[in-house]
Amino acid sequence: MKEKYANPLPLLSLNHVSLLCRSVWESMRFYEDVLGFVPIKRPSSFKFNGAWFYNYGIGIHLIENPDIDEFDTCLNELRPINPKDNHISFQCTDVELVKRRLEERGMRYVTAVVEEGGIKVDQVFFHDPDGYMIELCNCENIPIIPISSCSFKPRGQSFKKAAPSKCGFMENVMMESLSMDMINFSF
């Protein structure tokens, strides 16, 4: 069965992220003014309100759904900013400037730091007008090492580190997290 799915789909890159929003105009201001996306032409054949943006090599497609509130029970409360929630992450050049600009706009955010072997990654998490989590970070500091180059071997339902690992802290955490996810996942 593994051989049947051994070849991945012929992907090139991330094209766009599509997000539902209560108000296209409010979300447009956020993605343009806060994150610096540029509005681009959207096909006129669409029969629903929306907007397309582009910058940094990716697109953001907004789709208006005024009834989105009925799916969200904590909209009237301040939604907690949880770095472990679903989010879109963008690399940035100056995390301190990001924090100052968010404060100037009166936006709530939380920060986190990931550190390993002298490498430090600063993260800032905040919400867009519809509660989608945004992360801005200097994640380019983390070397990209394919897990396949690490010394891990699956044993039963969990992954255990084999011999001395060639991988760093982040890869170990990813594998341990994967192990826990696999143990807690039920079919």
mmCIF file of C-alpha atoms in Angstrom:
data_model
loop_
_atom_site.group_PDB
_atom_site.id
_atom_site.type_symbol
_atom_site.label_atom_id
_atom_site.label_comp_id
_atom_site.label_asym_id
_atom_site.label_seq_id
_atom_site.Cartn_x
_atom_site.Cartn_y
_atom_site.Cartn_z
ATOM 1 C CA MET A 1 0.000 0.000 0.000
ATOM 2 C CA LYS A 2 2.857 2.390 0.732
ATOM 3 C CA GLU A 3 4.149 2.113 -2.842
ATOM 4 C CA LYS A 4 0.781 3.229 -4.217
ATOM 5 C CA TYR A 5 1.207 6.621 -2.517
ATOM 6 C CA ALA A 6 5.005 6.868 -2.612
ATOM 7 C CA ASN A 7 5.094 9.707 -5.156
ATOM 8 C CA PRO A 8 3.898 13.050 -3.809
ATOM 9 C CA LEU A 9 1.695 15.343 -5.850
ATOM 10 C CA PRO A 10 3.615 17.695 -8.197
ATOM 11 C CA LEU A 11 3.382 20.801 -5.990
ATOM 12 C CA LEU A 12 5.403 23.942 -6.683
ATOM 13 C CA SER A 13 4.694 26.314 -3.790
ATOM 14 C CA LEU A 14 1.983 27.797 -1.595
ATOM 15 C CA ASN A 15 -0.314 29.855 -3.833
ATOM 16 C CA HIS A 16 -2.812 31.375 -1.425
ATOM 17 C CA VAL A 17 -4.597 31.021 1.883
ATOM 18 C CA SER A 18 -8.368 31.507 1.779
ATOM 19 C CA LEU A 19 -10.116 32.896 4.848
ATOM 20 C CA LEU A 20 -13.766 33.475 5.705
ATOM 21 C CA CYS A 21 -14.467 36.918 7.126
ATOM 22 C CA ARG A 22 -17.499 38.747 8.513
ATOM 23 C CA SER A 23 -16.637 42.003 6.734
ATOM 24 C CA VAL A 24 -14.469 42.086 3.625
ATOM 25 C CA TRP A 25 -13.804 45.816 4.169
ATOM 26 C CA GLU A 26 -12.590 45.402 7.754
ATOM 27 C CA SER A 27 -10.376 42.438 6.837
ATOM 28 C CA MET A 28 -9.062 44.242 3.745
ATOM 29 C CA ARG A 29 -7.839 47.124 5.929
ATOM 30 C CA PHE A 30 -6.092 44.673 8.255
ATOM 31 C CA TYR A 31 -4.270 42.700 5.547
ATOM 32 C CA GLU A 32 -3.312 45.866 3.678
ATOM 33 C CA ASP A 33 -2.489 48.259 6.550
ATOM 34 C CA VAL A 34 -1.110 45.874 9.188
ATOM 35 C CA LEU A 35 0.533 43.127 7.110
ATOM 36 C CA GLY A 36 1.333 45.046 3.904
ATOM 37 C CA PHE A 37 -0.540 42.893 1.401
ATOM 38 C CA VAL A 38 -1.537 44.575 -1.862
ATOM 39 C CA PRO A 39 -5.073 44.226 -3.275
ATOM 40 C CA ILE A 40 -5.085 42.497 -6.656
ATOM 41 C CA LYS A 41 -7.756 41.973 -9.301
ATOM 42 C CA ARG A 42 -10.213 39.222 -8.513
ATOM 43 C CA PRO A 43 -12.099 37.430 -11.313
ATOM 44 C CA SER A 44 -15.437 39.136 -11.977
ATOM 45 C CA SER A 45 -17.183 35.774 -12.421
ATOM 46 C CA PHE A 46 -17.363 35.309 -8.624
ATOM 47 C CA LYS A 47 -20.911 35.928 -7.401
ATOM 48 C CA PHE A 48 -20.008 36.561 -3.754
ATOM 49 C CA ASN A 49 -18.186 39.325 -1.881
ATOM 50 C CA GLY A 50 -14.496 38.843 -1.448
ATOM 51 C CA ALA A 51 -11.074 40.311 -2.087
ATOM 52 C CA TRP A 52 -7.692 39.029 -3.199
ATOM 53 C CA PHE A 53 -4.325 40.222 -1.900
ATOM 54 C CA TYR A 54 -0.754 39.378 -2.790
ATOM 55 C CA ASN A 55 2.706 40.003 -1.339
ATOM 56 C CA TYR A 56 5.710 38.078 -0.027
ATOM 57 C CA GLY A 57 5.187 35.398 -2.671
ATOM 58 C CA ILE A 58 1.717 34.300 -1.499
ATOM 59 C CA GLY A 59 -1.897 35.322 -1.854
ATOM 60 C CA ILE A 60 -4.608 35.888 0.712
ATOM 61 C CA HIS A 61 -8.166 35.349 -0.530
ATOM 62 C CA LEU A 62 -10.932 36.770 1.642
ATOM 63 C CA ILE A 63 -14.451 35.387 1.339
ATOM 64 C CA GLU A 64 -17.218 37.314 3.056
ATOM 65 C CA ASN A 65 -19.602 35.289 5.211
ATOM 66 C CA PRO A 66 -21.624 37.545 7.535
ATOM 67 C CA ASP A 67 -23.043 34.417 9.224
ATOM 68 C CA ILE A 68 -19.599 33.286 10.408
ATOM 69 C CA ASP A 69 -20.621 34.388 13.937
ATOM 70 C CA GLU A 70 -23.044 31.486 14.320
ATOM 71 C CA PHE A 71 -20.094 29.065 14.147
ATOM 72 C CA ASP A 72 -18.048 30.931 16.757
ATOM 73 C CA THR A 73 -19.206 30.799 20.367
ATOM 74 C CA CYS A 74 -16.489 32.974 21.941
ATOM 75 C CA LEU A 75 -16.749 35.926 19.537
ATOM 76 C CA ASN A 76 -18.233 38.239 22.169
ATOM 77 C CA GLU A 77 -15.398 37.410 24.560
ATOM 78 C CA LEU A 78 -11.726 38.235 24.082
ATOM 79 C CA ARG A 79 -10.390 35.225 22.242
ATOM 80 C CA PRO A 80 -7.233 33.919 23.927
ATOM 81 C CA ILE A 81 -4.086 34.206 21.853
ATOM 82 C CA ASN A 82 -2.742 30.661 21.867
ATOM 83 C CA PRO A 83 0.516 30.014 19.937
ATOM 84 C CA LYS A 84 -0.492 26.336 19.713
ATOM 85 C CA ASP A 85 -3.630 27.213 17.726
ATOM 86 C CA ASN A 86 -3.901 27.101 13.916
ATOM 87 C CA HIS A 87 -2.065 30.061 12.441
ATOM 88 C CA ILE A 88 -0.403 31.609 9.407
ATOM 89 C CA SER A 89 3.252 32.484 9.975
ATOM 90 C CA PHE A 90 5.278 35.149 8.192
ATOM 91 C CA GLN A 91 8.973 35.832 8.556
ATOM 92 C CA CYS A 92 9.851 39.423 9.403
ATOM 93 C CA THR A 93 13.003 41.491 9.600
ATOM 94 C CA ASP A 94 12.454 43.223 12.960
ATOM 95 C CA VAL A 95 10.374 41.599 15.712
ATOM 96 C CA GLU A 96 10.793 44.581 18.068
ATOM 97 C CA LEU A 97 9.393 46.929 15.413
ATOM 98 C CA VAL A 98 6.452 44.558 14.926
ATOM 99 C CA LYS A 99 5.653 44.724 18.645
ATOM 100 C CA ARG A 100 5.874 48.543 18.690
ATOM 101 C CA ARG A 101 3.580 48.858 15.670
ATOM 102 C CA LEU A 102 1.021 46.463 17.147
ATOM 103 C CA GLU A 103 1.074 48.444 20.409
ATOM 104 C CA GLU A 104 0.579 51.703 18.458
ATOM 105 C CA ARG A 105 -2.530 50.152 16.900
ATOM 106 C CA GLY A 106 -3.773 48.952 20.295
ATOM 107 C CA MET A 107 -3.607 45.315 19.199
ATOM 108 C CA ARG A 108 -3.199 42.494 21.708
ATOM 109 C CA TYR A 109 -0.358 40.034 21.125
ATOM 110 C CA VAL A 110 1.715 37.411 22.893
ATOM 111 C CA THR A 111 5.362 36.583 22.375
ATOM 112 C CA ALA A 112 7.386 33.400 22.567
ATOM 113 C CA VAL A 113 11.057 32.544 22.194
ATOM 114 C CA VAL A 114 12.470 29.285 20.873
ATOM 115 C CA GLU A 115 16.133 28.726 21.655
ATOM 116 C CA GLU A 116 18.501 25.916 20.781
ATOM 117 C CA GLY A 117 22.269 25.767 20.619
ATOM 118 C CA GLY A 118 22.685 29.536 20.661
ATOM 119 C CA ILE A 119 20.035 30.055 17.979
ATOM 120 C CA LYS A 120 17.161 32.251 19.129
ATOM 121 C CA VAL A 121 13.824 32.670 17.346
ATOM 122 C CA ASP A 122 11.432 35.414 18.443
ATOM 123 C CA GLN A 123 7.726 34.972 17.737
ATOM 124 C CA VAL A 124 4.782 37.397 17.967
ATOM 125 C CA PHE A 125 1.216 36.062 17.790
ATOM 126 C CA PHE A 126 -1.978 38.121 17.275
ATOM 127 C CA HIS A 127 -5.417 37.859 15.648
ATOM 128 C CA ASP A 128 -6.888 39.362 12.502
ATOM 129 C CA PRO A 129 -10.392 40.927 12.731
ATOM 130 C CA ASP A 130 -12.036 37.495 12.387
ATOM 131 C CA GLY A 131 -9.907 35.761 15.008
ATOM 132 C CA TYR A 132 -7.447 34.005 12.687
ATOM 133 C CA MET A 133 -4.047 33.680 14.331
ATOM 134 C CA ILE A 134 -1.098 35.432 12.693
ATOM 135 C CA GLU A 135 2.522 34.776 13.681
ATOM 136 C CA LEU A 136 5.412 37.046 12.765
ATOM 137 C CA CYS A 137 8.866 35.673 13.522
ATOM 138 C CA ASN A 138 12.525 35.499 12.587
ATOM 139 C CA CYS A 139 12.149 31.760 11.921
ATOM 140 C CA GLU A 140 14.761 31.896 9.154
ATOM 141 C CA ASN A 141 17.246 31.493 12.017
ATOM 142 C CA ILE A 142 16.212 27.839 12.350
ATOM 143 C CA PRO A 143 18.118 25.602 9.953
ATOM 144 C CA ILE A 144 15.848 23.470 7.772
ATOM 145 C CA ILE A 145 16.869 19.850 8.222
ATOM 146 C CA PRO A 146 14.673 17.132 6.701
ATOM 147 C CA ILE A 147 13.526 14.673 9.344
ATOM 148 C CA SER A 148 14.590 11.881 6.994
ATOM 149 C CA SER A 149 18.202 12.915 7.707
ATOM 150 C CA CYS A 150 17.668 12.444 11.460
ATOM 151 C CA SER A 151 18.452 9.260 13.314
ATOM 152 C CA PHE A 152 14.957 8.233 14.370
ATOM 153 C CA LYS A 153 13.401 4.813 14.061
ATOM 154 C CA PRO A 154 9.739 4.043 14.652
ATOM 155 C CA ARG A 155 9.028 1.481 17.364
ATOM 156 C CA GLY A 156 5.429 0.446 17.704
ATOM 157 C CA GLN A 157 3.161 3.479 17.803
ATOM 158 C CA SER A 158 5.811 5.990 18.841
ATOM 159 C CA PHE A 159 9.081 7.270 17.500
ATOM 160 C CA LYS A 160 12.164 6.751 19.644
ATOM 161 C CA LYS A 161 15.489 8.413 19.139
ATOM 162 C CA ALA A 162 18.080 5.979 17.882
ATOM 163 C CA ALA A 163 21.754 6.296 18.778
ATOM 164 C CA PRO A 164 23.183 9.825 18.795
ATOM 165 C CA SER A 165 20.873 12.103 16.869
ATOM 166 C CA LYS A 166 22.216 14.243 14.051
ATOM 167 C CA CYS A 167 19.271 16.575 14.589
ATOM 168 C CA GLY A 168 18.790 19.411 17.012
ATOM 169 C CA PHE A 169 16.236 20.315 19.608
ATOM 170 C CA MET A 170 13.501 21.381 17.165
ATOM 171 C CA GLU A 171 13.616 18.110 15.271
ATOM 172 C CA ASN A 172 13.556 16.146 18.528
ATOM 173 C CA VAL A 173 10.551 18.159 19.725
ATOM 174 C CA MET A 174 8.806 17.617 16.381
ATOM 175 C CA MET A 175 9.368 13.876 16.567
ATOM 176 C CA GLU A 176 8.282 13.687 20.217
ATOM 177 C CA SER A 177 5.187 15.716 19.355
ATOM 178 C CA LEU A 178 4.484 13.426 16.408
ATOM 179 C CA SER A 179 4.864 10.467 18.735
ATOM 180 C CA MET A 180 2.348 11.917 21.194
ATOM 181 C CA ASP A 181 -0.054 12.858 18.395
ATOM 182 C CA MET A 182 0.106 9.309 17.044
ATOM 183 C CA ILE A 183 -0.553 7.817 20.475
ATOM 184 C CA ASN A 184 -3.546 10.116 21.058
ATOM 185 C CA PHE A 185 -4.946 9.769 17.557
ATOM 186 C CA SER A 186 -7.791 7.300 17.113
ATOM 187 C CA PHE A 187 -9.024 6.010 13.784
#
